[in-house]
Coordinates of C-alpha atoms (C1' of nucleotides) in Angstrom, one line a residue:
Chain G
X1 CA 97.3 71.3 242.9
X2 CA 100.7 72.8 243.5
X3 CA 100.7 76.4 242.3
X4 CA 103.3 78.9 243.2
X5 CA 103.7 80.9 240.1
X6 CA 106.1 83.5 241.3
X7 CA 108.3 81.3 243.6
X8 CA 111.8 80.6 242.2
X9 CA 112.5 77.0 241.2
X10 CA 114.8 76.2 244.1
X11 CA 112.3 77.2 246.7
X12 CA 109.2 75.7 245.1
X13 CA 108.0 72.9 247.4
X14 CA 106.6 69.9 245.6
X15 CA 105.3 67.0 247.8
X16 CA 106.7 63.5 247.9
X17 CA 103.6 62.2 246.0
X18 CA 100.9 63.8 243.8
X19 CA 97.7 62.0 242.8
X20 CA 99.3 58.7 243.6
X21 CA 102.5 59.4 241.6
X22 CA 105.7 59.2 243.6
X23 CA 107.8 62.3 242.9
X24 CA 111.3 61.1 242.0
X25 CA 114.0 63.7 241.5
X26 CA 113.5 63.7 237.7
X27 CA 109.7 63.9 237.9
X28 CA 109.9 66.7 240.4
X29 CA 112.3 68.7 238.2
X30 CA 110.2 68.2 235.1
X31 CA 107.1 69.3 236.9
X32 CA 108.9 72.2 238.5
X33 CA 110.0 73.3 235.1
X34 CA 106.5 73.2 233.8
X35 CA 105.2 75.2 236.7
X36 CA 107.9 77.8 236.4
X37 CA 107.5 79.0 232.8
X38 CA 104.0 78.4 231.5
X39 CA 104.8 78.8 227.9
X40 CA 103.7 75.4 226.8
X41 CA 107.2 73.9 226.2
X42 CA 107.8 70.8 224.1
X43 CA 109.4 67.7 225.6
X44 CA 112.7 68.9 224.2
X45 CA 112.3 72.4 225.6
X46 CA 111.7 70.7 229.0
X47 CA 114.7 68.5 228.5
X48 CA 117.0 71.6 227.9
X49 CA 115.6 73.4 230.9
X50 CA 115.8 70.5 233.3
X51 CA 119.4 69.8 232.3
X52 CA 120.3 73.0 234.1
X53 CA 119.5 71.4 237.5
X54 CA 119.9 67.7 236.5
X55 CA 122.6 67.7 233.9
X56 CA 122.6 63.9 233.5
X57 CA 118.9 63.5 232.7
X58 CA 118.1 61.9 229.4
X59 CA 115.4 62.9 226.9
X60 CA 113.8 59.4 227.3
X61 CA 113.4 60.2 231.0
X62 CA 111.8 63.5 230.2
X63 CA 109.3 61.7 228.0
X64 CA 108.8 59.1 230.7
X65 CA 108.2 61.7 233.4
X66 CA 105.8 63.7 231.2
X67 CA 103.9 60.6 230.4
X68 CA 103.6 59.7 234.0
X69 CA 102.5 63.2 235.0
X70 CA 99.9 63.3 232.2
X71 CA 98.5 59.8 233.0
X72 CA 98.0 60.9 236.6
X73 CA 96.2 64.0 235.6
X74 CA 98.9 66.3 237.0
X75 CA 99.9 67.8 233.6
X76 CA 98.1 68.2 230.3
X77 CA 99.5 67.3 227.0
X78 CA 98.4 69.6 224.2
X79 CA 98.8 69.0 220.5
X80 CA 98.8 71.7 217.8
X81 CA 98.4 70.4 214.3
X82 CA 101.3 67.9 213.7
X83 CA 103.8 69.8 215.8
X84 CA 105.6 68.3 218.8
X85 CA 103.3 67.9 221.8
X86 CA 103.4 70.7 224.4
X87 CA 102.9 70.4 228.1
X88 CA 100.9 72.5 230.5
X89 CA 100.5 72.3 234.3
X90 CA 97.1 73.9 234.1
X91 CA 94.7 70.9 234.2
X92 CA 91.6 73.0 234.6
X93 CA 89.3 72.9 231.6
X94 CA 90.6 75.5 229.2
X95 CA 91.4 76.0 225.5
X96 CA 94.3 77.7 223.7
X97 CA 94.7 80.6 221.4
X98 CA 97.7 80.3 219.1
X99 CA 99.0 83.6 217.9
X100 CA 100.2 82.9 214.4
X101 CA 102.4 86.0 214.2
X102 CA 104.4 85.4 217.4
X103 CA 103.9 81.7 217.9
X104 CA 102.8 82.4 221.5
X105 CA 100.1 80.2 223.0
X106 CA 97.7 81.7 225.4
X107 CA 95.4 79.8 227.7
X108 CA 91.7 80.6 227.1
X109 CA 89.1 80.0 229.7
X110 CA 85.3 79.7 229.3
X111 CA 83.2 82.5 230.6
X112 CA 81.6 81.6 233.9
X113 CA 78.6 79.3 233.6
X114 CA 79.3 78.3 230.0
X115 CA 78.8 74.7 229.2
X116 CA 80.3 74.1 225.7
X117 CA 78.2 71.1 224.9
X118 CA 75.0 73.2 225.2
X119 CA 76.0 74.9 221.9
X120 CA 76.7 71.9 219.9
X121 CA 74.6 69.4 218.0
X122 CA 76.1 66.3 219.5
X123 CA 75.3 62.8 218.3
X124 CA 72.4 61.1 220.1
X125 CA 73.6 59.8 223.5
X126 CA 77.0 61.3 223.4
X127 CA 78.8 61.4 226.8
X128 CA 81.6 63.9 226.6
X129 CA 84.5 63.2 228.8
X130 CA 87.2 65.5 227.3
X131 CA 87.2 68.7 225.4
X132 CA 90.0 70.1 223.3
X133 CA 89.7 73.6 221.8
X134 CA 92.3 75.5 219.8
X135 CA 91.8 78.9 218.2
X136 CA 94.3 80.4 215.8
X137 CA 94.7 83.9 214.7
X138 CA 96.6 87.1 215.5
X139 CA 96.7 89.5 218.4
X140 CA 96.3 93.2 217.6
X141 CA 95.4 94.7 214.2
X142 CA 95.4 92.5 211.2
Chain H
X1 CA 81.4 72.9 196.6
X2 CA 81.0 69.6 194.9
X3 CA 78.7 67.4 197.1
X4 CA 77.0 64.4 195.7
X5 CA 77.0 62.1 198.7
X6 CA 75.0 59.2 197.3
X7 CA 76.3 59.2 193.8
X8 CA 78.7 56.3 192.9
X9 CA 82.3 57.2 192.4
X10 CA 82.4 56.7 188.7
X11 CA 79.5 59.0 188.1
X12 CA 80.6 61.8 190.4
X13 CA 81.4 64.8 188.4
X14 CA 84.3 66.9 189.6
X15 CA 85.2 70.0 187.6
X16 CA 88.5 70.7 185.9
X17 CA 89.4 73.2 188.5
X18 CA 88.4 73.9 192.1
X19 CA 89.3 77.1 193.9
X20 CA 92.1 77.7 191.5
X21 CA 93.5 74.1 191.8
X22 CA 93.7 72.2 188.6
X23 CA 92.2 68.8 189.1
X24 CA 94.6 66.2 187.8
X25 CA 93.5 62.6 187.6
X26 CA 95.2 61.9 190.9
X27 CA 93.8 64.9 192.7
X28 CA 90.4 64.1 191.3
X29 CA 90.5 60.5 192.6
X30 CA 91.8 61.5 196.0
X31 CA 89.0 64.1 196.3
X32 CA 86.4 61.7 195.0
X33 CA 87.5 59.1 197.6
X34 CA 87.1 61.7 200.4
X35 CA 83.6 62.6 199.2
X36 CA 82.5 59.1 198.9
X37 CA 83.2 57.7 202.4
X38 CA 83.1 60.5 205.0
X39 CA 84.8 58.5 207.7
X40 CA 87.8 60.7 208.2
X41 CA 90.4 58.5 206.5
X42 CA 94.1 58.8 207.0
X43 CA 96.5 59.4 204.1
X44 CA 97.2 55.7 204.0
X45 CA 93.5 54.8 204.0
X46 CA 93.0 57.2 201.0
X47 CA 96.1 55.6 199.3
X48 CA 94.5 52.1 199.6
X49 CA 91.2 53.3 198.3
X50 CA 92.5 55.3 195.4
X51 CA 94.7 52.4 194.3
X52 CA 91.5 50.6 193.3
X53 CA 90.9 53.1 190.5
X54 CA 94.5 54.3 190.0
X55 CA 96.7 51.2 190.8
X56 CA 99.9 53.0 190.0
X57 CA 99.5 56.0 192.4
X58 CA 102.1 56.4 195.0
X59 CA 101.7 57.3 198.7
X60 CA 103.8 60.4 198.1
X61 CA 101.4 61.5 195.5
X62 CA 98.4 61.0 197.9
X63 CA 100.2 63.2 200.4
X64 CA 100.9 65.8 197.7
X65 CA 97.3 65.8 196.5
X66 CA 95.9 66.0 200.0
X67 CA 98.3 68.9 200.8
X68 CA 97.2 70.7 197.6
X69 CA 93.5 70.2 198.4
X70 CA 94.0 71.4 202.0
X71 CA 96.0 74.4 201.0
X72 CA 93.2 75.4 198.5
X73 CA 90.6 75.1 201.2
X74 CA 88.9 72.2 199.5
X75 CA 89.6 69.7 202.2
X76 CA 90.2 69.9 205.9
X77 CA 93.1 68.2 207.7
X78 CA 92.1 67.0 211.1
X79 CA 94.5 65.9 213.8
X80 CA 93.6 63.9 216.8
X81 CA 96.2 63.7 219.5
X82 CA 99.4 62.4 217.9
X83 CA 97.7 60.0 215.5
X84 CA 97.9 60.2 211.7
X85 CA 96.2 63.1 210.2
X86 CA 92.7 62.5 208.9
X87 CA 91.0 64.2 206.0
X88 CA 87.5 65.5 205.6
X89 CA 85.8 67.1 202.6
X90 CA 83.5 69.1 204.9
X91 CA 85.1 72.5 205.1
X92 CA 82.3 74.2 206.8
X93 CA 83.1 75.2 210.4
X94 CA 82.5 72.1 212.6
X95 CA 84.1 70.1 215.4
X96 CA 84.5 66.4 216.0
X97 CA 83.2 63.9 218.5
X98 CA 85.6 61.0 218.9
X99 CA 83.8 57.9 220.2
X100 CA 86.5 56.2 222.3
X101 CA 84.8 52.8 222.3
X102 CA 84.3 52.4 218.6
X103 CA 86.9 54.8 217.3
X104 CA 84.3 56.4 215.1
X105 CA 84.6 60.2 214.5
X106 CA 81.4 62.2 214.1
X107 CA 81.1 65.7 212.8
X108 CA 79.7 68.1 215.3
X109 CA 78.1 71.4 214.2
X110 CA 77.4 74.4 216.2
X111 CA 73.7 75.1 217.0
X112 CA 72.4 78.0 214.8
X113 CA 73.4 81.5 215.8
X114 CA 76.2 80.3 218.2
X115 CA 79.4 82.2 218.0
X116 CA 81.9 80.3 220.0
X117 CA 84.2 83.2 220.7
X118 CA 81.4 84.9 222.7
X119 CA 81.8 82.3 225.4
X120 CA 85.5 82.6 225.8
X121 CA 87.8 84.9 227.7
X122 CA 90.1 85.7 224.7
X123 CA 93.3 87.7 225.1
X124 CA 92.9 91.4 224.4
X125 CA 92.7 92.1 220.7
X126 CA 92.6 88.5 219.6
X127 CA 91.3 88.0 216.0
X128 CA 90.3 84.4 215.6
X129 CA 90.7 83.0 212.1
X130 CA 90.4 79.3 212.8
X131 CA 88.7 77.1 215.3
X132 CA 89.5 73.5 216.1
X133 CA 87.2 71.6 218.5
X134 CA 87.5 68.0 219.5
X135 CA 85.3 66.2 222.0
X136 CA 86.0 62.7 223.2
X137 CA 83.8 60.3 225.0
X138 CA 81.4 57.5 224.4
X139 CA 78.0 57.0 222.7
X140 CA 75.3 55.4 224.6
X141 CA 75.5 54.3 228.3
X142 CA 78.8 54.5 230.1
Chain W
dG1 C1' 122.1 46.1 254.7
dT2 C1' 119.7 43.0 251.3
dC3 C1' 116.3 41.9 247.8
dG4 C1' 112.8 42.8 244.4
dA5 C1' 110.4 46.4 242.1
dA6 C1' 110.5 50.8 240.0
dT7 C1' 113.0 54.1 237.6
dT8 C1' 116.5 56.0 234.7
dT9 C1' 119.7 55.9 230.9
dA10 C1' 121.5 55.5 226.1
dG11 C1' 120.8 54.2 222.0
dA12 C1' 118.2 51.5 218.6
dA13 C1' 113.8 51.2 216.4
dT14 C1' 109.5 52.9 214.6
dA15 C1' 105.8 55.5 212.2
dG16 C1' 104.2 59.2 209.8
dT17 C1' 105.4 62.6 206.9
dT18 C1' 108.5 65.3 203.9
dC19 C1' 112.2 65.7 200.7
dT20 C1' 114.9 64.7 196.5
dT21 C1' 115.5 63.4 192.0
dG22 C1' 114.4 62.1 187.7
dA23 C1' 110.5 60.9 184.7
dT24 C1' 106.0 62.2 182.8
dA25 C1' 102.3 65.1 181.7
dT26 C1' 100.3 69.6 180.7
dT27 C1' 100.1 74.4 179.1
dG28 C1' 101.0 78.4 176.4
dG29 C1' 103.3 80.6 172.6
dT30 C1' 104.4 80.4 167.9
Chain F
dA1 C1' 100.8 70.8 165.6
dC2 C1' 105.5 71.6 167.7
dC3 C1' 108.4 73.1 171.2
dA4 C1' 109.8 75.1 175.5
dA5 C1' 108.5 76.1 180.1
dT6 C1' 106.0 74.6 183.9
dA7 C1' 103.6 71.6 186.9
dT8 C1' 102.9 67.1 188.6
dC9 C1' 104.1 62.4 189.7
dA10 C1' 106.7 58.2 191.4
dA11 C1' 110.0 55.8 194.2
dG12 C1' 112.6 55.7 197.6
dA13 C1' 115.7 58.1 200.9
dA14 C1' 115.7 61.2 204.7
dC15 C1' 113.8 63.3 208.7
dT16 C1' 111.6 64.0 213.2
dA17 C1' 109.1 63.1 217.2
dT18 C1' 108.3 59.5 219.9
dT19 C1' 108.6 54.8 221.8
dC20 C1' 111.0 50.7 222.8
dT21 C1' 114.8 47.8 224.7
dA22 C1' 118.1 46.3 227.7
dA23 C1' 121.2 47.3 231.1
dA24 C1' 122.4 50.1 235.1
dT25 C1' 120.8 52.6 239.1
dT26 C1' 117.9 53.8 242.7
dC27 C1' 114.3 53.1 246.0
dG28 C1' 111.5 51.2 249.7
dA29 C1' 110.2 47.4 252.5
dC30 C1' 111.8 44.1 255.3

DNA sequence: GTCGAATTTAGAATAGTTCTTGATATTGGT
DNA sequence: ACCAATATCAAGAACTATTCTAAATTCGAC
């Protein structure tokens, strides 16, 4: 996985191809944008940011690129309630804590060695392939 | 909480008021419908079912009733990816297992004594008020 | 360089949900 | 019981995020 959190956009090197997906200019810029500010932007947020380097990109292309990245397991699509989808370049298993007072979304990782399914009464024979966990609340005093 | 899982709709007794929400005829039928078949119906599913007893009800009213029930903590609204919201009369803390091959959604409860937040690296000072957990996969052999 | 396939673009279309407005029902005060 | 005030309902328009369509552009293999 490409991960150079503190490298400025223009210097960030993204290979020609990731997980079998050819990196076109648009896909590269969309992905670069996600890597750069890990604040879980919406498709429209990404659109606005990518336009700075590719002014002629269209919103439909941003949606196309995000879909391609998601389907190749390069990016994760995260949904909160019925809001716009948000996108996240962290594809490791993790959940999200949504701070209701600021709107900020924090990644939440499992403590080492924890297997979530061990704490659940799953239906007989259930094979879990995908976990989605969202916590909501506030940071700091109530 | 009103819970008479095996009682036919017409005999199910729902009080005049629940958690401060006046039970109008429409709200009562919407809630009765949810209690009757716990298959996580969408607003439109509920609309179709309620029309059997209240043929003149409108979809907007079903949305209004569901919203009122949700806001009074009588019903839970559950969102899966970007699909239509689904509604569930089980307001106890629980997650969902979504069987990808059949589309069926199963409630998943935490094993006794489990406190989910204990297994997570939460941000400093996080106060969790709400947990949403969705698992996806298949039942039976792969 | 040429050809076919993949990608991008712009705008139209779609689906779920919310909003608006006027009608209807319910409640509380007298 | 009557009336005014309030809450709820119905129907359809409006809205928003997303997907689709069709034409133009770009890409990669030959």
